[in-house]
């Protein structure tokens, strides 16, 4: 299965016993932003047979940071409810401005799920193709899951201190230019403006065409290159809370490159008085 699939391809696969379609729409809310009820939106209309993957239930309940990866026990419990194990082919989609299906992709990959793809263009592309929607709640029998540890592709604060100090990998920030430079204050209380010294800025929206589909091939590579990224060197993606950093990681994957995600991202780094910080352009 390709990492990015079309609505037409997915429509032809529905009903396959080894396939699970998951709606991973999620509000990565900043203070002052109006919330959306993605669960209600899912019930109002979703890809037939899809289940709602509530990413708030896949966030570490013991962490003070927003949206961080769950531990193995929490992940296994939630994954079992969705009936997914490592043998399941999984197609993720969303109808969220932060393209949160990419966050679900990073999480599943971290727990050893390799057969995971994204629906190109999300639910909007499905609707534009004139394909049917289903209403109501979905349900499947629970499936036992042995999650293991979530270490693959993730970096913590200690690792990022070393990476930033030694420049052993490129740090690529998915936030807006205004937040990256510090021209706009961070919306979270107690979090400094600016970015990690040495980081490059590639706002995540630059990886998409106007219709919400992913850029591909040369156009996608150009987005990275124009941000000053060397695609042949190691990369670690960061953002505000690990959500849109996942978008950059998936974009790198489409180009055949592996990239890590700094899970705590700027919310952690920017709130720590001991970490170095920079303002202005990269």
Short mmCIF file of C-alpha atoms in Angstrom, two decimals:
data_model
loop_
_atom_site.label_atom_id
_atom_site.label_comp_id
_atom_site.label_asym_id
_atom_site.label_seq_id
_atom_site.Cartn_x
_atom_site.Cartn_y
_atom_site.Cartn_z
CA UNK A 1 0.00 0.00 0.00
CA UNK A 2 1.35 3.40 -0.95
CA UNK A 3 1.77 5.90 1.91
CA UNK A 4 -0.65 8.28 0.17
CA UNK A 5 -3.84 6.93 -1.42
CA UNK A 6 -6.58 8.53 -3.48
CA UNK A 7 -10.28 8.63 -2.65
CA UNK A 8 -11.00 6.45 -5.67
CA UNK A 9 -8.47 3.83 -4.59
CA UNK A 10 -9.89 3.76 -1.07
CA UNK A 11 -13.45 3.43 -2.36
CA UNK A 12 -12.39 0.28 -4.20
CA UNK A 13 -10.82 -1.19 -1.06
CA UNK A 14 -13.73 -0.68 1.35
CA UNK A 15 -14.93 -3.93 2.82
CA UNK A 16 -11.53 -5.62 2.69
CA UNK A 17 -11.23 -7.65 5.91
CA UNK A 18 -7.68 -6.49 6.63
CA UNK A 19 -8.44 -2.77 6.11
CA UNK A 20 -9.38 -0.24 8.78
CA UNK A 21 -10.22 3.37 7.91
CA UNK A 22 -9.80 5.88 10.74
CA UNK A 23 -10.97 9.49 11.00
CA UNK A 24 -8.16 11.19 12.95
CA UNK A 25 -9.60 14.71 12.97
CA UNK A 26 -8.41 16.55 16.08
CA UNK A 27 -8.31 20.05 17.49
CA UNK A 28 -4.74 21.05 18.28
CA UNK A 29 -6.19 24.08 20.00
CA UNK A 30 -4.29 27.18 20.96
CA UNK A 31 -5.65 29.55 23.61
CA UNK A 32 -8.50 31.62 22.19
CA UNK A 33 -9.27 29.32 19.27
CA UNK A 34 -12.88 28.08 19.01
CA UNK A 35 -13.19 24.31 19.42
CA UNK A 36 -14.87 21.95 16.97
CA UNK A 37 -16.71 18.79 17.91
CA UNK A 38 -14.95 16.38 15.57
CA UNK A 39 -16.72 13.37 17.07
CA UNK A 40 -20.08 14.93 16.20
CA UNK A 41 -18.82 15.80 12.72
CA UNK A 42 -17.72 12.19 12.29
CA UNK A 43 -21.19 10.96 13.26
CA UNK A 44 -22.76 13.41 10.80
CA UNK A 45 -20.81 11.99 7.87
CA UNK A 46 -17.72 9.83 7.42
CA UNK A 47 -16.12 7.42 4.96
CA UNK A 48 -18.28 4.26 5.09
CA UNK A 49 -16.96 1.85 7.69
CA UNK A 50 -14.53 4.35 9.19
CA UNK A 51 -14.05 4.59 12.94
CA UNK A 52 -13.30 7.76 14.87
CA UNK A 53 -9.75 7.81 16.25
CA UNK A 54 -10.00 10.29 19.10
CA UNK A 55 -6.44 11.59 19.37
CA UNK A 56 -7.18 13.17 22.74
CA UNK A 57 -7.48 9.60 24.03
CA UNK A 58 -4.12 8.83 22.46
CA UNK A 59 -2.35 11.66 24.31
CA UNK A 60 -0.29 10.98 27.43
CA UNK A 61 -2.60 11.60 30.38
CA UNK A 62 0.40 11.86 32.75
CA UNK A 63 2.11 14.66 30.82
CA UNK A 64 1.77 18.38 31.45
CA UNK A 65 2.50 18.97 27.76
CA UNK A 66 -0.30 18.99 25.17
CA UNK A 67 -0.83 16.12 22.74
CA UNK A 68 2.27 14.09 23.67
CA UNK A 69 2.54 10.43 22.72
CA UNK A 70 0.87 7.92 25.06
CA UNK A 71 2.66 5.18 26.91
CA UNK A 72 2.48 1.61 25.65
CA UNK A 73 -0.36 0.55 27.95
CA UNK A 74 -2.56 3.51 27.06
CA UNK A 75 -1.85 3.07 23.36
CA UNK A 76 -2.61 -0.66 23.45
CA UNK A 77 -5.93 -0.07 25.19
CA UNK A 78 -7.02 2.55 22.65
CA UNK A 79 -5.76 0.62 19.64
CA UNK A 80 -7.60 -2.51 20.83
CA UNK A 81 -10.87 -0.56 20.83
CA UNK A 82 -10.29 0.31 17.18
CA UNK A 83 -9.52 -3.31 16.33
CA UNK A 84 -6.12 -2.55 14.85
CA UNK A 85 -2.93 -4.55 15.20
CA UNK A 86 0.30 -4.58 13.22
CA UNK A 87 -1.22 -6.82 10.55
CA UNK A 88 -4.00 -4.32 9.81
CA UNK A 89 -3.81 -2.07 6.77
CA UNK A 90 -4.79 1.36 8.04
CA UNK A 91 -5.89 4.41 6.06
CA UNK A 92 -6.07 7.66 8.02
CA UNK A 93 -7.88 10.83 7.07
CA UNK A 94 -8.99 14.04 8.72
CA UNK A 95 -11.06 17.14 8.21
CA UNK A 96 -8.91 19.39 10.39
CA UNK A 97 -6.82 22.47 9.54
CA UNK A 98 -3.67 21.04 11.12
CA UNK A 99 -3.81 17.84 9.02
CA UNK A 100 -3.89 15.72 12.16
CA UNK A 101 -3.98 12.40 10.29
CA UNK A 102 -0.22 12.89 9.98
CA UNK A 103 0.05 12.91 13.78
CA UNK A 104 -1.79 9.59 13.92
CA UNK A 105 0.58 8.26 11.25
CA UNK A 106 3.65 9.21 13.31
CA UNK A 107 2.14 7.60 16.41
CA UNK A 108 1.26 4.34 14.71
CA UNK A 109 4.68 4.13 13.11
CA UNK A 110 6.29 4.75 16.50
CA UNK A 111 4.47 1.70 17.85
CA UNK A 112 5.59 -0.50 14.97
CA UNK A 113 2.63 -0.21 12.59
CA UNK A 114 4.08 -0.21 9.08
CA UNK A 115 1.00 -0.62 6.89
CA UNK A 116 -0.36 2.89 7.37
CA UNK A 117 -1.40 5.36 4.66
CA UNK A 118 -3.05 8.77 4.46
CA UNK A 119 -6.03 9.65 2.27
CA UNK A 120 -4.75 12.42 0.01
CA UNK A 121 -6.86 15.52 0.52
CA UNK A 122 -8.70 14.06 3.50
CA UNK A 123 -12.47 13.98 3.82
CA UNK A 124 -12.77 16.98 1.51
CA UNK A 125 -11.27 14.96 -1.36
CA UNK A 126 -13.67 12.11 -0.66
CA UNK A 127 -16.61 14.51 -0.87
CA UNK A 128 -15.30 16.18 -4.04
CA UNK A 129 -15.12 12.76 -5.68
CA UNK A 130 -18.86 12.38 -5.06
CA UNK A 131 -18.38 9.30 -2.92
CA UNK A 132 -20.97 8.28 -0.32
CA UNK A 133 -20.88 9.12 3.37
CA UNK A 134 -22.11 7.09 6.29
CA UNK A 135 -23.72 8.49 9.43
CA UNK A 136 -23.70 7.40 13.05
CA UNK A 137 -21.16 5.65 15.24
CA UNK A 138 -19.02 2.79 14.02
CA UNK A 139 -18.03 -0.19 16.13
CA UNK A 140 -15.80 -3.23 15.78
CA UNK A 141 -14.91 -6.09 18.13
CA UNK A 142 -11.86 -5.22 20.27
CA UNK A 143 -8.60 -6.85 19.24
CA UNK A 144 -5.73 -7.57 21.67
CA UNK A 145 -2.73 -5.36 21.00
CA UNK A 146 0.85 -5.79 22.19
CA UNK A 147 2.11 -2.25 21.71
CA UNK A 148 5.72 -2.38 22.85
CA UNK A 149 7.58 0.87 23.43
CA UNK A 150 7.14 4.08 21.44
CA UNK A 151 10.71 5.11 20.73
CA UNK A 152 11.04 4.91 16.97
CA UNK A 153 11.12 8.31 15.33
CA UNK A 154 10.65 10.38 18.51
CA UNK A 155 13.04 12.71 20.31
CA UNK A 156 12.79 14.06 23.86
CA UNK A 157 14.22 17.20 25.46
CA UNK A 158 17.53 15.59 26.42
CA UNK A 159 18.10 14.36 22.87
CA UNK A 160 17.18 17.75 21.44
CA UNK A 161 19.68 19.54 23.67
CA UNK A 162 22.42 17.37 22.18
CA UNK A 163 21.16 17.72 18.62
CA UNK A 164 20.91 21.50 18.91
CA UNK A 165 24.33 21.82 20.53
CA UNK A 166 26.16 19.51 18.15
CA UNK A 167 24.15 20.26 14.99
CA UNK A 168 24.00 16.50 14.47
CA UNK A 169 20.66 16.81 12.67
CA UNK A 170 18.73 19.60 11.00
CA UNK A 171 15.95 21.03 13.16
CA UNK A 172 12.96 22.01 11.03
CA UNK A 173 10.15 24.05 12.57
CA UNK A 174 6.63 23.75 11.12
CA UNK A 175 5.18 26.85 12.81
CA UNK A 176 4.29 30.06 11.02
CA UNK A 177 7.06 32.49 10.15
CA UNK A 178 5.66 35.01 12.65
CA UNK A 179 5.88 32.58 15.55
CA UNK A 180 9.26 31.25 14.41
CA UNK A 181 10.87 34.69 14.23
CA UNK A 182 9.23 35.88 17.43
CA UNK A 183 7.35 38.68 15.67
CA UNK A 184 4.22 37.10 17.11
CA UNK A 185 4.20 36.09 20.79
CA UNK A 186 3.62 32.47 21.62
CA UNK A 187 -0.06 31.96 22.45
CA UNK A 188 0.70 29.69 25.40
CA UNK A 189 1.36 31.33 28.76
CA UNK A 190 4.93 31.04 29.96
CA UNK A 191 6.34 30.05 26.56
CA UNK A 192 8.99 32.35 25.09
CA UNK A 193 8.81 33.65 21.51
CA UNK A 194 11.24 32.54 18.83
CA UNK A 195 12.85 29.25 17.90
CA UNK A 196 15.69 26.84 18.61
CA UNK A 197 19.03 28.30 17.48
CA UNK A 198 20.05 26.83 14.14
CA UNK A 199 16.54 25.69 13.20
CA UNK A 200 15.05 26.09 9.75
CA UNK A 201 11.47 27.26 9.22
CA UNK A 202 9.13 25.34 6.92
CA UNK A 203 5.49 26.22 7.74
CA UNK A 204 3.48 23.04 7.30
CA UNK A 205 0.91 24.64 4.98
CA UNK A 206 3.63 24.90 2.34
CA UNK A 207 3.46 21.13 1.78
CA UNK A 208 -0.04 21.27 0.28
CA UNK A 209 -1.62 22.37 -2.97
CA UNK A 210 -4.55 24.79 -2.95
CA UNK A 211 -7.08 21.92 -2.94
CA UNK A 212 -5.60 20.41 0.22
CA UNK A 213 -3.78 17.57 -1.51
CA UNK A 214 -0.13 16.92 -0.77
CA UNK A 215 2.51 18.31 -3.06
CA UNK A 216 4.46 15.52 -4.67
CA UNK A 217 7.89 14.78 -6.07
CA UNK A 218 9.76 17.89 -7.26
CA UNK A 219 7.20 20.35 -5.89
CA UNK A 220 7.40 18.75 -2.45
CA UNK A 221 11.18 18.56 -2.52
CA UNK A 222 11.32 22.22 -3.52
CA UNK A 223 9.34 23.19 -0.41
CA UNK A 224 12.08 21.66 1.74
CA UNK A 225 14.94 22.99 -0.36
CA UNK A 226 13.57 26.54 -0.36
CA UNK A 227 13.56 26.41 3.45
CA UNK A 228 17.27 25.59 3.38
CA UNK A 229 16.85 21.90 4.19
CA UNK A 230 19.38 19.35 2.96
CA UNK A 231 17.30 16.25 2.28
CA UNK A 232 20.37 14.04 2.53
CA UNK A 233 21.12 14.97 6.14
CA UNK A 234 19.24 13.78 9.27
CA UNK A 235 16.14 15.78 10.17
CA UNK A 236 14.15 16.37 13.34
CA UNK A 237 10.79 18.10 13.00
CA UNK A 238 9.37 20.42 15.63
CA UNK A 239 6.41 22.78 15.96
CA UNK A 240 4.27 23.96 18.88
CA UNK A 241 3.17 20.64 20.33
CA UNK A 242 4.23 17.87 17.94
CA UNK A 243 1.14 18.00 15.70
CA UNK A 244 2.29 19.88 12.60
CA UNK A 245 5.84 18.57 13.05
CA UNK A 246 4.23 15.27 12.11
CA UNK A 247 3.07 16.84 8.84
CA UNK A 248 6.69 17.62 7.97
CA UNK A 249 7.75 14.11 8.95
CA UNK A 250 5.18 12.59 6.62
CA UNK A 251 6.25 14.95 3.85
CA UNK A 252 9.83 13.76 4.26
CA UNK A 253 8.57 10.17 4.14
CA UNK A 254 6.92 10.86 0.79
CA UNK A 255 10.36 11.87 -0.45
CA UNK A 256 11.89 8.63 0.80
CA UNK A 257 13.52 10.21 3.86
CA UNK A 258 13.12 9.34 7.51
CA UNK A 259 12.63 12.19 9.95
CA UNK A 260 12.21 12.22 13.72
CA UNK A 261 9.65 14.30 15.64
CA UNK A 262 10.43 16.28 18.79
CA UNK A 263 7.34 15.39 20.77
CA UNK A 264 7.46 18.21 23.33
CA UNK A 265 8.31 20.75 20.62
CA UNK A 266 8.33 24.48 21.33
CA UNK A 267 5.84 24.22 24.19
CA UNK A 268 8.48 22.31 26.12
CA UNK A 269 11.63 24.01 24.79
CA UNK A 270 10.23 27.53 24.92
CA UNK A 271 8.98 27.17 28.50
CA UNK A 272 12.30 25.86 29.84
CA UNK A 273 14.46 28.74 31.12
CA UNK A 274 17.63 26.69 30.61
CA UNK A 275 17.26 26.14 26.85
CA UNK A 276 18.84 28.52 24.29
CA UNK A 277 16.45 30.52 22.15
CA UNK A 278 16.73 32.73 19.10
CA UNK A 279 14.53 35.28 17.35
CA UNK A 280 14.56 36.62 13.83
CA UNK A 281 14.89 34.73 10.57
CA UNK A 282 16.70 31.42 10.25
#
